[in-house]
mmCIF file with all atom_site columns, C-alpha atoms in Angstrom:
data_model
loop_
_atom_site.group_PDB
_atom_site.id
_atom_site.type_symbol
_atom_site.label_atom_id
_atom_site.label_alt_id
_atom_site.label_comp_id
_atom_site.label_asym_id
_atom_site.label_entity_id
_atom_site.label_seq_id
_atom_site.pdbx_PDB_ins_code
_atom_site.Cartn_x
_atom_site.Cartn_y
_atom_site.Cartn_z
_atom_site.occupancy
_atom_site.B_iso_or_equiv
_atom_site.pdbx_formal_charge
_atom_site.auth_seq_id
_atom_site.auth_comp_id
_atom_site.auth_asym_id
_atom_site.auth_atom_id
_atom_site.pdbx_PDB_model_num
ATOM 1   C CA . UNK A 1 1   ? -7.678  -14.684 -2.667  1.00 59.00 ? 273 UNK A CA 1
ATOM 2   C CA . UNK A 1 2   ? -8.526  -12.086 -5.324  1.00 68.00 ? 274 UNK A CA 1
ATOM 3   C CA . UNK A 1 3   ? -6.433  -10.915 -8.252  1.00 91.00 ? 275 UNK A CA 1
ATOM 4   C CA . UNK A 1 4   ? -6.284  -7.522  -9.924  1.00 95.00 ? 276 UNK A CA 1
ATOM 5   C CA . UNK A 1 5   ? -4.850  -7.099  -13.420 1.00 97.00 ? 277 UNK A CA 1
ATOM 6   C CA . UNK A 1 6   ? -3.269  -3.912  -14.791 1.00 97.00 ? 278 UNK A CA 1
ATOM 7   C CA . UNK A 1 7   ? -1.494  -3.122  -18.056 1.00 96.00 ? 279 UNK A CA 1
ATOM 8   C CA . UNK A 1 8   ? 2.258   -3.002  -17.329 1.00 96.00 ? 280 UNK A CA 1
ATOM 9   C CA . UNK A 1 9   ? 2.872   0.265   -19.155 1.00 97.00 ? 281 UNK A CA 1
ATOM 10  C CA . UNK A 1 10  ? 0.924   3.185   -20.619 1.00 98.00 ? 282 UNK A CA 1
ATOM 11  C CA . UNK A 1 11  ? 2.107   6.400   -22.220 1.00 97.00 ? 283 UNK A CA 1
ATOM 12  C CA . UNK A 1 12  ? 0.425   9.763   -22.742 1.00 97.00 ? 284 UNK A CA 1
ATOM 13  C CA . UNK A 1 13  ? 1.397   12.994  -24.452 1.00 97.00 ? 285 UNK A CA 1
ATOM 14  C CA . UNK A 1 14  ? 1.826   15.985  -22.189 1.00 97.00 ? 286 UNK A CA 1
ATOM 15  C CA . UNK A 1 15  ? -1.519  17.662  -21.569 1.00 97.00 ? 287 UNK A CA 1
ATOM 16  C CA . UNK A 1 16  ? -3.577  14.797  -22.939 1.00 97.00 ? 288 UNK A CA 1
ATOM 17  C CA . UNK A 1 17  ? -5.936  12.445  -21.097 1.00 98.00 ? 289 UNK A CA 1
ATOM 18  C CA . UNK A 1 18  ? -4.990  8.931   -20.067 1.00 98.00 ? 290 UNK A CA 1
ATOM 19  C CA . UNK A 1 19  ? -6.980  6.097   -18.527 1.00 98.00 ? 291 UNK A CA 1
ATOM 20  C CA . UNK A 1 20  ? -5.325  3.373   -16.450 1.00 98.00 ? 292 UNK A CA 1
ATOM 21  C CA . UNK A 1 21  ? -7.461  0.293   -15.906 1.00 98.00 ? 293 UNK A CA 1
ATOM 22  C CA . UNK A 1 22  ? -7.665  -2.459  -13.326 1.00 98.00 ? 294 UNK A CA 1
ATOM 23  C CA . UNK A 1 23  ? -9.670  -5.653  -13.717 1.00 97.00 ? 295 UNK A CA 1
ATOM 24  C CA . UNK A 1 24  ? -10.771 -8.169  -11.136 1.00 94.00 ? 296 UNK A CA 1
ATOM 25  C CA . UNK A 1 25  ? -13.805 -9.953  -9.778  1.00 92.00 ? 297 UNK A CA 1
ATOM 26  C CA . UNK A 1 26  ? -13.574 -8.219  -6.405  1.00 91.00 ? 298 UNK A CA 1
ATOM 27  C CA . UNK A 1 27  ? -14.238 -4.912  -8.178  1.00 94.00 ? 299 UNK A CA 1
ATOM 28  C CA . UNK A 1 28  ? -17.824 -6.020  -8.742  1.00 93.00 ? 300 UNK A CA 1
ATOM 29  C CA . UNK A 1 29  ? -18.318 -5.753  -4.962  1.00 91.00 ? 301 UNK A CA 1
ATOM 30  C CA . UNK A 1 30  ? -15.738 -3.260  -3.723  1.00 92.00 ? 302 UNK A CA 1
ATOM 31  C CA . UNK A 1 31  ? -14.380 0.109   -4.781  1.00 94.00 ? 303 UNK A CA 1
ATOM 32  C CA . UNK A 1 32  ? -10.808 0.391   -5.951  1.00 96.00 ? 304 UNK A CA 1
ATOM 33  C CA . UNK A 1 33  ? -8.287  2.741   -4.465  1.00 97.00 ? 305 UNK A CA 1
ATOM 34  C CA . UNK A 1 34  ? -5.355  4.044   -6.502  1.00 98.00 ? 306 UNK A CA 1
ATOM 35  C CA . UNK A 1 35  ? -1.789  4.833   -5.468  1.00 98.00 ? 307 UNK A CA 1
ATOM 36  C CA . UNK A 1 36  ? 0.960   6.779   -7.182  1.00 98.00 ? 308 UNK A CA 1
ATOM 37  C CA . UNK A 1 37  ? 4.562   5.803   -6.540  1.00 98.00 ? 309 UNK A CA 1
ATOM 38  C CA . UNK A 1 38  ? 7.567   7.681   -7.862  1.00 98.00 ? 310 UNK A CA 1
ATOM 39  C CA . UNK A 1 39  ? 11.066  6.163   -7.833  1.00 96.00 ? 311 UNK A CA 1
ATOM 40  C CA . UNK A 1 40  ? 12.547  6.012   -4.361  1.00 96.00 ? 312 UNK A CA 1
ATOM 41  C CA . UNK A 1 41  ? 9.374   7.256   -2.689  1.00 97.00 ? 313 UNK A CA 1
ATOM 42  C CA . UNK A 1 42  ? 6.564   5.747   -0.670  1.00 98.00 ? 314 UNK A CA 1
ATOM 43  C CA . UNK A 1 43  ? 3.207   5.335   -2.403  1.00 98.00 ? 315 UNK A CA 1
ATOM 44  C CA . UNK A 1 44  ? 0.608   8.051   -1.994  1.00 97.00 ? 316 UNK A CA 1
ATOM 45  C CA . UNK A 1 45  ? -3.152  7.628   -2.211  1.00 97.00 ? 317 UNK A CA 1
ATOM 46  C CA . UNK A 1 46  ? -4.722  9.505   -5.131  1.00 98.00 ? 318 UNK A CA 1
ATOM 47  C CA . UNK A 1 47  ? -8.247  8.045   -5.370  1.00 97.00 ? 319 UNK A CA 1
ATOM 48  C CA . UNK A 1 48  ? -10.405 6.048   -2.960  1.00 96.00 ? 320 UNK A CA 1
ATOM 49  C CA . UNK A 1 49  ? -14.035 5.091   -2.530  1.00 93.00 ? 321 UNK A CA 1
ATOM 50  C CA . UNK A 1 50  ? -16.454 6.396   -5.108  1.00 91.00 ? 322 UNK A CA 1
ATOM 51  C CA . UNK A 1 51  ? -14.109 8.834   -6.861  1.00 95.00 ? 323 UNK A CA 1
ATOM 52  C CA . UNK A 1 52  ? -12.806 10.604  -3.746  1.00 96.00 ? 324 UNK A CA 1
ATOM 53  C CA . UNK A 1 53  ? -9.536  12.495  -3.704  1.00 97.00 ? 325 UNK A CA 1
ATOM 54  C CA . UNK A 1 54  ? -7.462  13.003  -0.553  1.00 95.00 ? 326 UNK A CA 1
ATOM 55  C CA . UNK A 1 55  ? -6.546  16.536  0.350   1.00 94.00 ? 327 UNK A CA 1
ATOM 56  C CA . UNK A 1 56  ? -3.810  17.867  -1.909  1.00 95.00 ? 328 UNK A CA 1
ATOM 57  C CA . UNK A 1 57  ? -4.474  15.590  -4.873  1.00 97.00 ? 329 UNK A CA 1
ATOM 58  C CA . UNK A 1 58  ? -5.150  17.630  -8.034  1.00 97.00 ? 330 UNK A CA 1
ATOM 59  C CA . UNK A 1 59  ? -8.613  17.393  -9.542  1.00 96.00 ? 331 UNK A CA 1
ATOM 60  C CA . UNK A 1 60  ? -7.163  16.125  -12.830 1.00 97.00 ? 332 UNK A CA 1
ATOM 61  C CA . UNK A 1 61  ? -7.176  12.703  -11.108 1.00 98.00 ? 333 UNK A CA 1
ATOM 62  C CA . UNK A 1 62  ? -10.516 10.891  -11.119 1.00 97.00 ? 334 UNK A CA 1
ATOM 63  C CA . UNK A 1 63  ? -11.792 7.366   -10.656 1.00 97.00 ? 335 UNK A CA 1
ATOM 64  C CA . UNK A 1 64  ? -14.630 5.331   -12.082 1.00 96.00 ? 336 UNK A CA 1
ATOM 65  C CA . UNK A 1 65  ? -15.857 1.773   -12.136 1.00 96.00 ? 337 UNK A CA 1
ATOM 66  C CA . UNK A 1 66  ? -17.981 -0.493  -14.302 1.00 95.00 ? 338 UNK A CA 1
ATOM 67  C CA . UNK A 1 67  ? -18.548 -4.179  -13.724 1.00 95.00 ? 339 UNK A CA 1
ATOM 68  C CA . UNK A 1 68  ? -15.222 -5.822  -12.964 1.00 95.00 ? 340 UNK A CA 1
ATOM 69  C CA . UNK A 1 69  ? -13.129 -2.871  -14.167 1.00 97.00 ? 341 UNK A CA 1
ATOM 70  C CA . UNK A 1 70  ? -11.956 0.187   -12.279 1.00 97.00 ? 342 UNK A CA 1
ATOM 71  C CA . UNK A 1 71  ? -10.269 3.109   -14.006 1.00 98.00 ? 343 UNK A CA 1
ATOM 72  C CA . UNK A 1 72  ? -8.037  5.965   -13.003 1.00 98.00 ? 344 UNK A CA 1
ATOM 73  C CA . UNK A 1 73  ? -8.226  8.900   -15.388 1.00 98.00 ? 345 UNK A CA 1
ATOM 74  C CA . UNK A 1 74  ? -5.735  11.752  -15.549 1.00 98.00 ? 346 UNK A CA 1
ATOM 75  C CA . UNK A 1 75  ? -7.175  14.656  -17.506 1.00 98.00 ? 347 UNK A CA 1
ATOM 76  C CA . UNK A 1 76  ? -4.411  16.887  -18.802 1.00 97.00 ? 348 UNK A CA 1
ATOM 77  C CA . UNK A 1 77  ? -1.411  14.794  -17.757 1.00 97.00 ? 349 UNK A CA 1
ATOM 78  C CA . UNK A 1 78  ? 1.573   16.693  -16.411 1.00 97.00 ? 350 UNK A CA 1
ATOM 79  C CA . UNK A 1 79  ? 5.236   15.725  -16.437 1.00 97.00 ? 351 UNK A CA 1
ATOM 80  C CA . UNK A 1 80  ? 5.099   15.184  -12.669 1.00 97.00 ? 352 UNK A CA 1
ATOM 81  C CA . UNK A 1 81  ? 2.423   12.523  -13.139 1.00 98.00 ? 353 UNK A CA 1
ATOM 82  C CA . UNK A 1 82  ? 5.010   10.132  -14.576 1.00 98.00 ? 354 UNK A CA 1
ATOM 83  C CA . UNK A 1 83  ? 5.054   7.317   -12.012 1.00 98.00 ? 355 UNK A CA 1
ATOM 84  C CA . UNK A 1 84  ? 3.908   3.807   -11.225 1.00 98.00 ? 356 UNK A CA 1
ATOM 85  C CA . UNK A 1 85  ? 0.213   3.479   -10.434 1.00 98.00 ? 357 UNK A CA 1
ATOM 86  C CA . UNK A 1 86  ? -1.271  0.646   -8.396  1.00 98.00 ? 358 UNK A CA 1
ATOM 87  C CA . UNK A 1 87  ? -4.907  -0.257  -7.919  1.00 97.00 ? 359 UNK A CA 1
ATOM 88  C CA . UNK A 1 88  ? -6.076  -1.893  -4.726  1.00 96.00 ? 360 UNK A CA 1
ATOM 89  C CA . UNK A 1 89  ? -9.295  -3.491  -3.561  1.00 95.00 ? 361 UNK A CA 1
ATOM 90  C CA . UNK A 1 90  ? -10.577 -5.629  -0.765  1.00 90.00 ? 362 UNK A CA 1
ATOM 91  C CA . UNK A 1 91  ? -9.908  -9.345  -0.938  1.00 85.00 ? 363 UNK A CA 1
ATOM 92  C CA . UNK A 1 92  ? -13.116 -11.259 -1.623  1.00 79.00 ? 364 UNK A CA 1
ATOM 93  C CA . UNK A 1 93  ? -12.091 -14.078 0.737   1.00 80.00 ? 365 UNK A CA 1
ATOM 94  C CA . UNK A 1 94  ? -11.434 -11.753 3.696   1.00 80.00 ? 366 UNK A CA 1
ATOM 95  C CA . UNK A 1 95  ? -12.606 -8.199  3.226   1.00 78.00 ? 367 UNK A CA 1
ATOM 96  C CA . UNK A 1 96  ? -10.333 -6.937  5.977   1.00 81.00 ? 368 UNK A CA 1
ATOM 97  C CA . UNK A 1 97  ? -7.417  -7.692  3.686   1.00 87.00 ? 369 UNK A CA 1
ATOM 98  C CA . UNK A 1 98  ? -6.448  -5.960  0.492   1.00 90.00 ? 370 UNK A CA 1
ATOM 99  C CA . UNK A 1 99  ? -4.921  -6.950  -2.816  1.00 93.00 ? 371 UNK A CA 1
ATOM 100 C CA . UNK A 1 100 ? -2.892  -4.818  -5.227  1.00 96.00 ? 372 UNK A CA 1
ATOM 101 C CA . UNK A 1 101 ? -2.748  -4.924  -8.966  1.00 97.00 ? 373 UNK A CA 1
ATOM 102 C CA . UNK A 1 102 ? 0.631   -5.465  -10.564 1.00 97.00 ? 374 UNK A CA 1
ATOM 103 C CA . UNK A 1 103 ? 1.093   -1.780  -11.300 1.00 97.00 ? 375 UNK A CA 1
ATOM 104 C CA . UNK A 1 104 ? 1.153   0.391   -14.424 1.00 98.00 ? 376 UNK A CA 1
ATOM 105 C CA . UNK A 1 105 ? 4.150   2.482   -15.368 1.00 98.00 ? 377 UNK A CA 1
ATOM 106 C CA . UNK A 1 106 ? 2.912   5.766   -16.809 1.00 98.00 ? 378 UNK A CA 1
ATOM 107 C CA . UNK A 1 107 ? 5.228   7.638   -19.153 1.00 98.00 ? 379 UNK A CA 1
ATOM 108 C CA . UNK A 1 108 ? 4.413   11.250  -20.025 1.00 97.00 ? 380 UNK A CA 1
ATOM 109 C CA . UNK A 1 109 ? 5.846   12.062  -23.447 1.00 94.00 ? 381 UNK A CA 1
ATOM 110 C CA . UNK B 2 1   ? -0.573  16.321  11.101  1.00 95.00 ? 187 UNK B CA 1
ATOM 111 C CA . UNK B 2 2   ? -0.864  12.570  10.610  1.00 96.00 ? 188 UNK B CA 1
ATOM 112 C CA . UNK B 2 3   ? 2.497   10.860  10.242  1.00 97.00 ? 189 UNK B CA 1
ATOM 113 C CA . UNK B 2 4   ? 3.795   7.319   10.318  1.00 98.00 ? 190 UNK B CA 1
ATOM 114 C CA . UNK B 2 5   ? 7.502   7.128   11.089  1.00 98.00 ? 191 UNK B CA 1
ATOM 115 C CA . UNK B 2 6   ? 9.297   3.860   10.492  1.00 98.00 ? 192 UNK B CA 1
ATOM 116 C CA . UNK B 2 7   ? 12.540  2.564   11.940  1.00 98.00 ? 193 UNK B CA 1
ATOM 117 C CA . UNK B 2 8   ? 15.747  2.747   9.966   1.00 98.00 ? 194 UNK B CA 1
ATOM 118 C CA . UNK B 2 9   ? 17.317  0.466   7.389   1.00 98.00 ? 195 UNK B CA 1
ATOM 119 C CA . UNK B 2 10  ? 18.571  -2.912  8.534   1.00 98.00 ? 196 UNK B CA 1
ATOM 120 C CA . UNK B 2 11  ? 21.283  -5.228  7.246   1.00 98.00 ? 197 UNK B CA 1
ATOM 121 C CA . UNK B 2 12  ? 21.009  -8.760  8.553   1.00 98.00 ? 198 UNK B CA 1
ATOM 122 C CA . UNK B 2 13  ? 22.447  -12.213 7.918   1.00 98.00 ? 199 UNK B CA 1
ATOM 123 C CA . UNK B 2 14  ? 20.326  -15.219 6.976   1.00 97.00 ? 200 UNK B CA 1
ATOM 124 C CA . UNK B 2 15  ? 18.847  -16.901 10.031  1.00 97.00 ? 201 UNK B CA 1
ATOM 125 C CA . UNK B 2 16  ? 18.851  -13.752 12.156  1.00 98.00 ? 202 UNK B CA 1
ATOM 126 C CA . UNK B 2 17  ? 15.722  -12.281 13.713  1.00 98.00 ? 203 UNK B CA 1
ATOM 127 C CA . UNK B 2 18  ? 14.412  -8.762  13.157  1.00 98.00 ? 204 UNK B CA 1
ATOM 128 C CA . UNK B 2 19  ? 11.685  -6.442  14.416  1.00 98.00 ? 205 UNK B CA 1
ATOM 129 C CA . UNK B 2 20  ? 10.906  -3.191  12.607  1.00 98.00 ? 206 UNK B CA 1
ATOM 130 C CA . UNK B 2 21  ? 8.569   -0.488  13.830  1.00 98.00 ? 207 UNK B CA 1
ATOM 131 C CA . UNK B 2 22  ? 6.028   2.070   12.678  1.00 98.00 ? 208 UNK B CA 1
ATOM 132 C CA . UNK B 2 23  ? 5.080   4.884   15.056  1.00 98.00 ? 209 UNK B CA 1
ATOM 133 C CA . UNK B 2 24  ? 1.944   6.935   14.518  1.00 98.00 ? 210 UNK B CA 1
ATOM 134 C CA . UNK B 2 25  ? 1.619   10.637  15.223  1.00 97.00 ? 211 UNK B CA 1
ATOM 135 C CA . UNK B 2 26  ? -1.225  13.113  15.011  1.00 97.00 ? 212 UNK B CA 1
ATOM 136 C CA . UNK B 2 27  ? -4.249  10.809  15.253  1.00 97.00 ? 213 UNK B CA 1
ATOM 137 C CA . UNK B 2 28  ? -5.906  8.240   17.514  1.00 97.00 ? 214 UNK B CA 1
ATOM 138 C CA . UNK B 2 29  ? -3.615  5.261   16.928  1.00 97.00 ? 215 UNK B CA 1
ATOM 139 C CA . UNK B 2 30  ? -6.117  2.784   18.378  1.00 97.00 ? 216 UNK B CA 1
ATOM 140 C CA . UNK B 2 31  ? -8.913  3.766   15.997  1.00 96.00 ? 217 UNK B CA 1
ATOM 141 C CA . UNK B 2 32  ? -7.430  2.751   12.646  1.00 97.00 ? 218 UNK B CA 1
ATOM 142 C CA . UNK B 2 33  ? -6.046  -0.468  11.203  1.00 96.00 ? 219 UNK B CA 1
ATOM 143 C CA . UNK B 2 34  ? -2.356  -0.444  10.255  1.00 97.00 ? 220 UNK B CA 1
ATOM 144 C CA . UNK B 2 35  ? -1.311  -2.413  7.184   1.00 97.00 ? 221 UNK B CA 1
ATOM 145 C CA . UNK B 2 36  ? 2.136   -3.693  6.221   1.00 98.00 ? 222 UNK B CA 1
ATOM 146 C CA . UNK B 2 37  ? 3.223   -3.760  2.574   1.00 98.00 ? 223 UNK B CA 1
ATOM 147 C CA . UNK B 2 38  ? 6.232   -5.454  1.011   1.00 98.00 ? 224 UNK B CA 1
ATOM 148 C CA . UNK B 2 39  ? 7.981   -4.213  -2.112  1.00 98.00 ? 225 UNK B CA 1
ATOM 149 C CA . UNK B 2 40  ? 10.750  -6.442  -3.360  1.00 98.00 ? 226 UNK B CA 1
ATOM 150 C CA . UNK B 2 41  ? 13.490  -4.823  -5.494  1.00 97.00 ? 227 UNK B CA 1
ATOM 151 C CA . UNK B 2 42  ? 12.048  -3.649  -8.796  1.00 96.00 ? 228 UNK B CA 1
ATOM 152 C CA . UNK B 2 43  ? 8.670   -5.231  -8.060  1.00 97.00 ? 229 UNK B CA 1
ATOM 153 C CA . UNK B 2 44  ? 5.148   -4.205  -7.113  1.00 97.00 ? 230 UNK B CA 1
ATOM 154 C CA . UNK B 2 45  ? 3.324   -3.720  -3.844  1.00 97.00 ? 231 UNK B CA 1
ATOM 155 C CA . UNK B 2 46  ? 2.041   -6.648  -1.778  1.00 96.00 ? 232 UNK B CA 1
ATOM 156 C CA . UNK B 2 47  ? -0.214  -6.488  1.275   1.00 95.00 ? 233 UNK B CA 1
ATOM 157 C CA . UNK B 2 48  ? 1.269   -8.604  4.046   1.00 96.00 ? 234 UNK B CA 1
ATOM 158 C CA . UNK B 2 49  ? -1.522  -8.123  6.549   1.00 95.00 ? 235 UNK B CA 1
ATOM 159 C CA . UNK B 2 50  ? -3.165  -5.700  8.904   1.00 96.00 ? 236 UNK B CA 1
ATOM 160 C CA . UNK B 2 51  ? -3.447  -5.113  12.633  1.00 97.00 ? 237 UNK B CA 1
ATOM 161 C CA . UNK B 2 52  ? -5.934  -3.125  14.701  1.00 97.00 ? 238 UNK B CA 1
ATOM 162 C CA . UNK B 2 53  ? -3.929  -1.560  17.545  1.00 96.00 ? 239 UNK B CA 1
ATOM 163 C CA . UNK B 2 54  ? -7.066  -1.056  19.630  1.00 94.00 ? 240 UNK B CA 1
ATOM 164 C CA . UNK B 2 55  ? -7.381  -4.775  20.360  1.00 94.00 ? 241 UNK B CA 1
ATOM 165 C CA . UNK B 2 56  ? -4.462  -6.293  18.364  1.00 93.00 ? 242 UNK B CA 1
ATOM 166 C CA . UNK B 2 57  ? -6.833  -8.102  16.003  1.00 95.00 ? 243 UNK B CA 1
ATOM 167 C CA . UNK B 2 58  ? -4.494  -9.281  13.227  1.00 96.00 ? 244 UNK B CA 1
ATOM 168 C CA . UNK B 2 59  ? -5.154  -10.639 9.748   1.00 94.00 ? 245 UNK B CA 1
ATOM 169 C CA . UNK B 2 60  ? -2.416  -12.062 7.539   1.00 95.00 ? 246 UNK B CA 1
ATOM 170 C CA . UNK B 2 61  ? -2.465  -12.388 3.783   1.00 93.00 ? 247 UNK B CA 1
ATOM 171 C CA . UNK B 2 62  ? -2.142  -16.095 2.904   1.00 91.00 ? 248 UNK B CA 1
ATOM 172 C CA . UNK B 2 63  ? 1.345   -15.686 1.414   1.00 92.00 ? 249 UNK B CA 1
ATOM 173 C CA . UNK B 2 64  ? 2.678   -14.237 4.667   1.00 95.00 ? 250 UNK B CA 1
ATOM 174 C CA . UNK B 2 65  ? 0.808   -16.326 7.248   1.00 95.00 ? 251 UNK B CA 1
ATOM 175 C CA . UNK B 2 66  ? 3.404   -18.049 9.414   1.00 96.00 ? 252 UNK B CA 1
ATOM 176 C CA . UNK B 2 67  ? 6.272   -16.090 7.842   1.00 97.00 ? 253 UNK B CA 1
ATOM 177 C CA . UNK B 2 68  ? 6.026   -12.896 9.887   1.00 98.00 ? 254 UNK B CA 1
ATOM 178 C CA . UNK B 2 69  ? 4.395   -11.671 13.088  1.00 98.00 ? 255 UNK B CA 1
ATOM 179 C CA . UNK B 2 70  ? 2.586   -8.372  13.466  1.00 98.00 ? 256 UNK B CA 1
ATOM 180 C CA . UNK B 2 71  ? 2.057   -6.725  16.833  1.00 97.00 ? 257 UNK B CA 1
ATOM 181 C CA . UNK B 2 72  ? 1.272   -3.354  18.325  1.00 98.00 ? 258 UNK B CA 1
ATOM 182 C CA . UNK B 2 73  ? 1.920   -1.447  21.541  1.00 97.00 ? 259 UNK B CA 1
ATOM 183 C CA . UNK B 2 74  ? -0.893  1.061   21.824  1.00 95.00 ? 260 UNK B CA 1
ATOM 184 C CA . UNK B 2 75  ? 0.712   2.729   24.842  1.00 96.00 ? 261 UNK B CA 1
ATOM 185 C CA . UNK B 2 76  ? 3.423   4.095   22.539  1.00 97.00 ? 262 UNK B CA 1
ATOM 186 C CA . UNK B 2 77  ? 1.388   4.224   19.296  1.00 97.00 ? 263 UNK B CA 1
ATOM 187 C CA . UNK B 2 78  ? 3.711   1.769   17.589  1.00 98.00 ? 264 UNK B CA 1
ATOM 188 C CA . UNK B 2 79  ? 3.129   -1.197  15.318  1.00 98.00 ? 265 UNK B CA 1
ATOM 189 C CA . UNK B 2 80  ? 5.735   -3.871  14.662  1.00 98.00 ? 266 UNK B CA 1
ATOM 190 C CA . UNK B 2 81  ? 6.623   -6.391  12.009  1.00 98.00 ? 267 UNK B CA 1
ATOM 191 C CA . UNK B 2 82  ? 8.982   -9.176  12.964  1.00 98.00 ? 268 UNK B CA 1
ATOM 192 C CA . UNK B 2 83  ? 10.790  -12.181 11.560  1.00 98.00 ? 269 UNK B CA 1
ATOM 193 C CA . UNK B 2 84  ? 12.235  -15.051 13.591  1.00 98.00 ? 270 UNK B CA 1
ATOM 194 C CA . UNK B 2 85  ? 14.613  -16.305 10.903  1.00 97.00 ? 271 UNK B CA 1
ATOM 195 C CA . UNK B 2 86  ? 15.359  -14.135 7.883   1.00 98.00 ? 272 UNK B CA 1
ATOM 196 C CA . UNK B 2 87  ? 16.257  -15.398 4.432   1.00 97.00 ? 273 UNK B CA 1
ATOM 197 C CA . UNK B 2 88  ? 17.594  -13.603 1.368   1.00 97.00 ? 274 UNK B CA 1
ATOM 198 C CA . UNK B 2 89  ? 14.053  -13.634 -0.024  1.00 97.00 ? 275 UNK B CA 1
ATOM 199 C CA . UNK B 2 90  ? 13.038  -11.191 2.728   1.00 98.00 ? 276 UNK B CA 1
ATOM 200 C CA . UNK B 2 91  ? 15.233  -8.484  1.184   1.00 98.00 ? 277 UNK B CA 1
ATOM 201 C CA . UNK B 2 92  ? 12.750  -5.726  0.381   1.00 98.00 ? 278 UNK B CA 1
ATOM 202 C CA . UNK B 2 93  ? 11.345  -2.344  1.293   1.00 98.00 ? 279 UNK B CA 1
ATOM 203 C CA . UNK B 2 94  ? 8.614   -2.589  3.907   1.00 98.00 ? 280 UNK B CA 1
ATOM 204 C CA . UNK B 2 95  ? 5.966   0.086   4.326   1.00 98.00 ? 281 UNK B CA 1
ATOM 205 C CA . UNK B 2 96  ? 3.325   0.615   6.963   1.00 98.00 ? 282 UNK B CA 1
ATOM 206 C CA . UNK B 2 97  ? 0.117   2.433   6.088   1.00 98.00 ? 283 UNK B CA 1
ATOM 207 C CA . UNK B 2 98  ? -2.888  3.700   8.021   1.00 97.00 ? 284 UNK B CA 1
ATOM 208 C CA . UNK B 2 99  ? -6.076  2.141   6.685   1.00 95.00 ? 285 UNK B CA 1
ATOM 209 C CA . UNK B 2 100 ? -9.127  4.369   6.364   1.00 90.00 ? 286 UNK B CA 1
ATOM 210 C CA . UNK B 2 101 ? -12.181 3.637   4.205   1.00 85.00 ? 287 UNK B CA 1
ATOM 211 C CA . UNK B 2 102 ? -10.416 0.510   2.909   1.00 87.00 ? 288 UNK B CA 1
ATOM 212 C CA . UNK B 2 103 ? -7.495  2.570   1.628   1.00 92.00 ? 289 UNK B CA 1
ATOM 213 C CA . UNK B 2 104 ? -4.014  3.359   2.859   1.00 93.00 ? 290 UNK B CA 1
ATOM 214 C CA . UNK B 2 105 ? -4.360  7.076   3.388   1.00 94.00 ? 291 UNK B CA 1
ATOM 215 C CA . UNK B 2 106 ? -1.050  7.762   5.123   1.00 97.00 ? 292 UNK B CA 1
ATOM 216 C CA . UNK B 2 107 ? 2.159   5.838   4.606   1.00 98.00 ? 293 UNK B CA 1
ATOM 217 C CA . UNK B 2 108 ? 5.428   5.528   6.441   1.00 98.00 ? 294 UNK B CA 1
ATOM 218 C CA . UNK B 2 109 ? 8.651   6.362   4.656   1.00 98.00 ? 295 UNK B CA 1
ATOM 219 C CA . UNK B 2 110 ? 9.598   2.696   4.365   1.00 98.00 ? 296 UNK B CA 1
ATOM 220 C CA . UNK B 2 111 ? 12.203  0.465   6.005   1.00 98.00 ? 297 UNK B CA 1
ATOM 221 C CA . UNK B 2 112 ? 14.749  -1.217  3.745   1.00 98.00 ? 298 UNK B CA 1
ATOM 222 C CA . UNK B 2 113 ? 15.667  -4.689  4.941   1.00 98.00 ? 299 UNK B CA 1
ATOM 223 C CA . UNK B 2 114 ? 18.709  -6.326  3.359   1.00 98.00 ? 300 UNK B CA 1
ATOM 224 C CA . UNK B 2 115 ? 19.519  -9.942  4.142   1.00 98.00 ? 301 UNK B CA 1
ATOM 225 C CA . UNK B 2 116 ? 22.915  -11.058 2.958   1.00 97.00 ? 302 UNK B CA 1
ATOM 226 C CA . UNK B 2 117 ? 25.649  -13.373 4.124   1.00 95.00 ? 303 UNK B CA 1
#
């Protein structure tokens, strides 16, 4: 199965831009999707496919990819963006299945 | 409005069986895969597997193969996750999610399973 690697923690000053990265071989073949999870809540999808945002997700969230690395960028981080962020991609061994990264805790200072 | 509504929290003893549910509303339940995700206390998200309610095609992630059983009843738009013999290691929050374009676009609220003697 595939593995996706994320930095455990990242911080950003209020209103600044932050990039959260995700590395893995499967990202050379498949797009990443990104999920935001706040304490005590279910995850919500914030980015999928080639930089697509579900309805209701602010346009300060964007996604990109290069080689084996996918990135989630928050431009002008807000206090409410403080959360855990998980990347996800298809599993190279069975592309019906998915694999998550370990998650990145984002702190907005 | 698309919604996935999961069954309520469960407290079980080791060795007991359990079946939790995920009911879909507001879309064609048979046209999308449903995925199950485990989140152990204080830990990250793990895909357990997916099921296609249209024909019950099921794929398990290697770590969960043989440990759980996924099923679906399309007549009532409900997917299930079941255990035949729980252990303390099964204590976790379990989420279902609708899969669209290889992403979980709608999620259930989660079912907390606690296994304790």
